[in-house]
Amino acid sequence: MTDQITVAVIGLGWMGAVHSRAYNRLTHHFDDCPRPVLVAVADDAPGRAEAAAARFGARRHCLDWRDLITDPDIDAVSVTVPNFLHREIGCAVLEAGKHLWIEKPVGLSAADATAVAEAAAAHHLRTAVGFNYRAVPAVRAARTLIADGAIGDITHARIRLFSDYAAHPDGALTWRYSRELGGNGVLGDLASHGADLTRFLLGDIDALIADTATFIAQRPEPSAATTGHQLATGGRLGPVENEDYVSAQLRMASGARCVLEASRVSVGEQNSYGFEIHGTRGRVAWDYRRMGELQLAQGDHYTDAPVSDVHVGPGSGDYAAFQPGAANPMSYDDLKVIEARGFLRAIAGTGPAVATVDDAVASAKTLDAMTDSVATGSWVSLRR
């Protein structure tokens, strides 16, 4: 196995910092993958790359990501830029011969994600995509329970991703609300995770019908550069061009039914992500805000079946690399360390990535089908 892999990060906002920390923390938790060496960082915001280089120990920094990908000393690159740049930068990284870890949704459409996947295949390079909820040990445990038939044959499920980050009507009109730059709004931002979790836990989607809505039609334009989800009270109002909310009914290839729902304007819901999955002999449920727990009903009770709160621990996913015993909490950042490990193991040929660009293509096709369904008012098939 290769002793070390040199890495770089493009985009040093919050997510770029998370990737940088994940690389720096990796050897604290795992010894079965190459050691990442953070060589360079790039961001076009003045001063941001320089500050990140000093903070995370990168050898150099630059404003233009094109200068970074031509460096022959870099083996792999993290891309954590806004969605509309994913295709251009992702393909350029791969065409420069670098392995790619890119955040979801990998562009604005299935065509964008497919272009990145084709570039990876053409150059025989490894990819990883930030579907981080796959890495949660409790989610892994739920997947095993389902696959083992512990709750019987799956009948129906509900997957939700509710957030309030866009609930304030004075939230600045940033790129996120532009169709050209932010794509299909909450579909790409949150429902992309839901589409991937559905496939990860329940298998392929056969067909779907969807509905979307934009509840805050206008937002104030910012007077200066923004980061995150800042307010812009008093600015000139401009139109919100993409979706605040989506709900979809899914017919699974297995015959199960599923409801997928996502919102970025849910007042009172902070990162309310989770699922409830029902089978002929039980139920399993998970809430991201109680990341290490499952609600589980199983057995021959059927009616009035008791439900247990199960705390996952060592033996579930990669939990043991972070905590010694059940019920000790893990964090979002820990999930990114698990992703980094999978990425480097994939490069070294010693294990799979948590998710790849091929998984992003599958998710994006589901989102495109939702958009098509809204336009036609009818069911859309996803059969391959």
XYZ file of C-alpha atoms in Angstrom:
384
model
C 0.000 0.000 0.000
C 1.193 3.529 -0.791
C 2.508 5.215 2.364
C 1.087 8.644 1.622
C -1.117 10.500 -0.849
C -0.739 14.218 -1.494
C -4.034 16.108 -1.465
C -5.396 19.584 -2.170
C -8.660 21.407 -1.491
C -10.485 23.759 -3.868
C -12.989 25.995 -2.086
C -12.289 27.028 1.514
C -15.696 27.872 2.879
C -17.200 25.794 5.671
C -17.148 22.544 3.686
C -13.584 23.089 2.477
C -12.547 23.501 6.105
C -14.361 20.257 6.970
C -12.437 18.390 4.239
C -9.149 19.922 5.380
C -9.786 18.895 8.983
C -10.766 15.397 7.852
C -7.437 14.933 6.090
C -5.557 16.228 9.131
C -7.466 13.976 11.546
C -7.453 10.802 9.464
C -4.432 9.115 11.008
C -5.801 9.858 14.493
C -8.562 7.337 13.813
C -7.413 4.908 11.093
C -4.158 3.124 10.294
C -5.384 1.086 7.304
C -5.031 3.711 4.586
C -2.326 5.981 3.168
C -1.486 9.125 5.113
C -2.865 12.264 3.437
C -0.475 15.194 3.080
C -2.236 18.500 2.463
C -0.116 20.188 -0.192
C -2.192 23.119 -1.452
C -5.488 24.999 -1.125
C -7.270 27.326 -3.555
C -10.070 29.872 -3.171
C -10.830 32.995 -5.186
C -11.901 35.039 -2.140
C -8.946 37.293 -1.237
C -7.126 36.076 1.849
C -9.214 32.958 2.392
C -6.799 30.450 0.856
C -3.827 32.036 2.630
C -5.610 31.829 5.984
C -6.655 28.224 5.352
C -3.125 27.220 4.385
C -1.814 28.602 7.665
C -4.627 27.025 9.653
C -4.470 23.546 8.161
C -0.778 23.305 7.337
C -0.920 23.376 3.537
C 2.415 24.035 1.859
C 1.026 26.607 -0.555
C -2.110 28.487 -1.541
C -3.506 30.173 -4.646
C -6.497 32.189 -5.840
C -7.019 30.290 -9.098
C -7.849 26.578 -8.878
C -6.324 26.115 -12.359
C -2.906 26.820 -10.887
C -3.467 24.101 -8.315
C -4.473 21.235 -10.618
C -1.379 21.593 -12.796
C 0.864 20.788 -9.817
C 2.474 17.385 -10.534
C 3.032 16.820 -6.815
C -0.730 16.563 -6.097
C -2.368 13.125 -6.283
C -5.945 13.929 -5.268
C -8.205 16.967 -4.948
C -11.258 17.842 -2.860
C -13.779 20.098 -4.608
C -16.132 21.969 -2.269
C -17.269 24.876 -4.444
C -20.854 25.965 -5.303
C -22.901 23.491 -7.348
C -22.710 25.323 -10.673
C -18.913 24.903 -10.688
C -18.918 21.154 -9.970
C -18.919 19.964 -13.565
C -16.230 22.344 -14.830
C -13.838 21.895 -11.919
C -14.578 18.208 -11.346
C -13.862 17.321 -14.971
C -10.757 19.528 -15.037
C -9.352 17.831 -11.923
C -9.848 14.388 -13.468
C -8.467 15.439 -16.853
C -5.370 16.679 -15.014
C -4.893 13.141 -13.704
C -5.983 13.753 -10.106
C -8.368 11.597 -8.081
C -11.506 13.485 -7.040
C -13.491 13.873 -3.819
C -16.385 16.204 -4.655
C -19.409 17.349 -2.729
C -22.891 16.426 -3.840
C -24.937 16.982 -5.975
C -22.037 17.028 -8.538
C -23.506 19.726 -10.740
C -26.977 20.924 -11.576
C -28.322 17.869 -13.404
C -27.758 14.226 -14.245
C -25.942 15.397 -17.383
C -23.408 17.248 -15.219
C -22.863 14.296 -12.887
C -22.580 11.935 -15.865
C -19.910 14.137 -17.458
C -17.811 13.915 -14.289
C -18.349 10.143 -14.075
C -17.302 9.722 -17.699
C -14.143 11.774 -17.112
C -13.246 9.554 -14.156
C -13.780 6.406 -16.197
C -11.836 7.736 -19.181
C -8.802 8.521 -17.038
C -9.106 5.468 -14.743
C -9.298 7.618 -11.615
C -11.048 7.126 -8.283
C -13.867 9.315 -7.034
C -15.727 9.970 -3.803
C -18.901 12.013 -3.305
C -20.120 13.644 -0.097
C -23.159 11.514 0.673
C -22.015 11.578 4.277
C -25.151 10.090 5.868
C -24.173 6.722 4.388
C -21.200 6.815 6.762
C -23.284 7.049 9.950
C -22.764 3.819 11.942
C -26.479 3.686 12.855
C -27.453 4.002 9.184
C -25.057 1.176 8.366
C -26.618 -0.897 11.135
C -30.107 -0.181 9.769
C -29.008 -1.251 6.300
C -27.711 -4.542 7.695
C -30.947 -5.160 9.604
C -32.967 -4.562 6.433
C -30.718 -6.744 4.272
C -30.821 -9.550 6.861
C -34.614 -9.529 6.915
C -34.785 -8.515 10.577
C -37.948 -6.471 9.963
C -39.313 -8.711 7.204
C -40.028 -7.607 3.648
C -40.040 -3.825 3.316
C -43.537 -2.470 2.716
C -43.237 1.299 2.990
C -40.887 4.021 4.168
C -40.567 7.745 4.730
C -37.368 9.735 4.304
C -37.303 13.392 5.373
C -34.768 16.206 5.152
C -36.130 19.359 6.779
C -34.084 22.471 7.487
C -34.719 26.125 8.323
C -31.618 27.700 6.759
C -33.765 29.534 4.180
C -36.826 30.119 6.359
C -36.102 33.803 7.069
C -37.655 36.002 4.358
C -34.664 38.360 4.621
C -32.183 35.614 3.753
C -29.831 37.078 1.151
C -30.569 36.339 -2.517
C -27.361 34.368 -3.168
C -26.433 31.922 -5.928
C -28.428 29.242 -4.099
C -31.700 30.795 -5.274
C -30.732 31.135 -8.940
C -31.824 28.455 -11.408
C -28.633 28.948 -13.436
C -26.288 28.795 -10.442
C -28.200 26.857 -7.785
C -30.062 24.461 -10.051
C -33.219 22.945 -8.603
C -32.892 24.434 -5.136
C -33.748 22.118 -2.274
C -33.742 19.122 -4.622
C -29.998 19.337 -5.210
C -29.213 20.570 -1.723
C -31.188 18.195 0.512
C -33.270 15.812 -1.598
C -30.062 14.590 -3.263
C -29.167 13.075 0.116
C -32.661 11.615 0.390
C -32.501 10.037 -3.061
C -29.146 8.489 -2.219
C -30.285 7.211 1.187
C -33.369 5.676 -0.411
C -31.244 3.763 -2.884
C -28.626 2.865 -0.247
C -31.202 1.411 2.143
C -33.986 0.147 -0.113
C -32.495 -0.465 -3.553
C -33.476 0.927 -6.932
C -36.404 3.261 -7.545
C -38.780 2.067 -10.256
C -40.926 5.197 -10.723
C -41.975 8.385 -8.972
C -44.405 11.276 -8.927
C -43.450 14.593 -7.336
C -44.653 18.030 -6.309
C -42.585 21.132 -5.544
C -43.209 24.638 -4.256
C -41.444 27.949 -3.710
C -42.914 29.573 -0.614
C -40.669 32.653 -0.402
C -40.909 34.134 -3.888
C -38.558 37.116 -3.381
C -35.481 37.805 -1.315
C -33.304 40.910 -0.761
C -30.168 41.239 -2.826
C -26.954 41.426 -0.755
C -24.909 44.630 -0.851
C -21.584 42.793 -0.409
C -20.093 39.319 -0.647
C -21.839 36.784 1.579
C -20.890 33.518 3.238
C -23.261 30.877 4.486
C -26.888 31.904 4.939
C -26.631 35.592 5.819
C -29.482 38.094 6.026
C -29.724 41.106 3.727
C -32.454 43.211 5.321
C -33.510 46.199 3.240
C -31.892 45.183 -0.033
C -33.700 45.375 -3.363
C -35.945 42.355 -3.790
C -35.205 39.826 -6.512
C -36.953 36.618 -7.573
C -36.283 33.191 -6.079
C -36.031 30.966 -9.129
C -35.876 27.489 -7.642
C -37.619 25.203 -5.187
C -38.045 25.576 -1.424
C -39.867 22.257 -0.993
C -40.299 18.884 -2.661
C -42.311 15.793 -1.896
C -42.286 12.606 -3.953
C -43.981 9.250 -3.874
C -41.611 6.486 -4.942
C -42.335 2.987 -6.177
C -39.338 0.838 -5.397
C -38.175 -1.976 -7.670
C -38.799 -4.314 -4.715
C -42.468 -3.350 -4.667
C -42.153 -1.183 -1.548
C -43.536 2.341 -1.440
C -41.620 5.351 -0.140
C -42.314 9.028 0.533
C -39.357 11.408 0.199
C -39.804 14.955 1.465
C -37.351 17.870 1.753
C -37.650 21.524 2.725
C -35.212 24.385 3.275
C -37.863 26.691 4.836
C -39.221 24.533 7.692
C -39.542 26.849 10.681
C -38.700 24.959 13.865
C -36.760 22.234 12.050
C -32.988 22.360 12.381
C -31.285 19.575 10.401
C -34.270 17.284 10.894
C -33.063 14.424 8.737
C -34.088 10.824 9.095
C -36.145 7.854 8.015
C -38.812 5.430 9.139
C -38.800 2.082 7.342
C -41.566 -0.467 7.845
C -41.485 -4.159 7.048
C -43.862 -7.079 7.406
C -42.333 -7.964 10.795
C -40.992 -4.717 12.179
C -39.798 -1.142 11.848
C -36.494 0.725 12.006
C -36.174 4.498 12.329
C -33.302 6.987 12.616
C -32.993 10.708 13.362
C -29.766 12.527 12.487
C -30.110 14.696 15.592
C -29.720 11.507 17.667
C -27.105 10.106 15.344
C -26.096 7.060 17.369
C -29.597 5.704 18.001
C -32.104 3.547 16.175
C -35.720 2.905 17.032
C -36.331 -0.771 16.383
C -39.356 -3.047 16.480
C -38.974 -6.659 15.422
C -40.275 -10.125 16.189
C -43.654 -11.829 15.956
C -45.766 -9.258 17.778
C -47.259 -7.533 14.728
C -49.973 -5.669 16.661
C -48.794 -3.603 19.675
C -45.157 -4.468 18.903
C -42.769 -2.937 21.455
C -40.248 -0.380 20.177
C -36.721 -0.248 21.584
C -34.205 2.589 21.496
C -30.960 0.955 20.384
C -27.633 2.734 20.933
C -25.144 1.590 18.323
C -21.535 1.089 19.293
C -18.335 -0.701 18.257
C -19.234 -3.227 15.603
C -21.530 -0.841 13.731
C -19.843 0.768 10.750
C -16.695 2.666 11.740
C -17.936 3.611 15.212
C -15.032 1.916 16.996
C -12.518 4.243 15.339
C -14.030 7.179 17.256
C -15.596 5.944 20.494
C -14.944 2.972 22.807
C -18.504 2.153 23.821
C -22.128 2.521 22.800
C -24.028 5.796 23.346
C -20.917 7.999 23.093
C -21.805 10.638 20.487
C -20.127 11.109 17.118
C -20.206 14.280 15.012
C -20.792 15.420 11.456
C -17.048 16.028 11.093
C -16.398 12.396 12.066
C -18.457 11.309 9.052
C -16.132 13.286 6.806
C -13.116 11.521 8.331
C -14.784 8.225 7.376
C -15.314 9.563 3.851
C -11.671 10.644 3.612
C -10.549 7.191 4.666
C -12.738 5.532 2.017
C -11.429 7.920 -0.637
C -7.778 7.186 0.132
C -8.409 3.447 0.394
C -10.081 3.549 -3.007
C -7.047 5.328 -4.462
C -4.741 2.739 -2.892
C -6.945 -0.109 -4.133
C -7.560 -1.475 -0.643
C -11.247 -0.669 -0.180
C -14.302 1.164 -1.521
C -15.218 4.822 -1.200
C -18.300 5.548 0.906
C -20.002 6.822 -2.261
C -18.759 7.517 -5.794
C -19.689 9.721 -8.728
C -21.735 6.799 -10.069
C -23.906 7.134 -6.956
C -24.208 10.860 -7.665
C -25.427 10.061 -11.188
C -28.135 7.791 -9.758
C -29.224 10.483 -7.300
C -29.238 13.161 -10.000
C -31.389 11.021 -12.287
C -33.917 10.751 -9.466
C -33.922 14.539 -9.041
C -34.321 15.070 -12.782
C -37.249 12.636 -12.732
C -38.851 14.712 -9.956
C -38.499 17.843 -12.075
C -39.974 16.057 -15.083
C -42.864 14.767 -12.971
C -43.708 18.264 -11.734
C -43.675 19.557 -15.314
C -45.958 16.808 -16.607
C -48.030 16.095 -13.508
C -47.497 12.378 -14.003
C -45.452 9.376 -12.902
C -41.929 9.132 -14.350
C -40.127 5.818 -14.822
C -36.525 5.367 -13.676
C -36.101 1.867 -15.093
C -32.690 1.377 -16.653
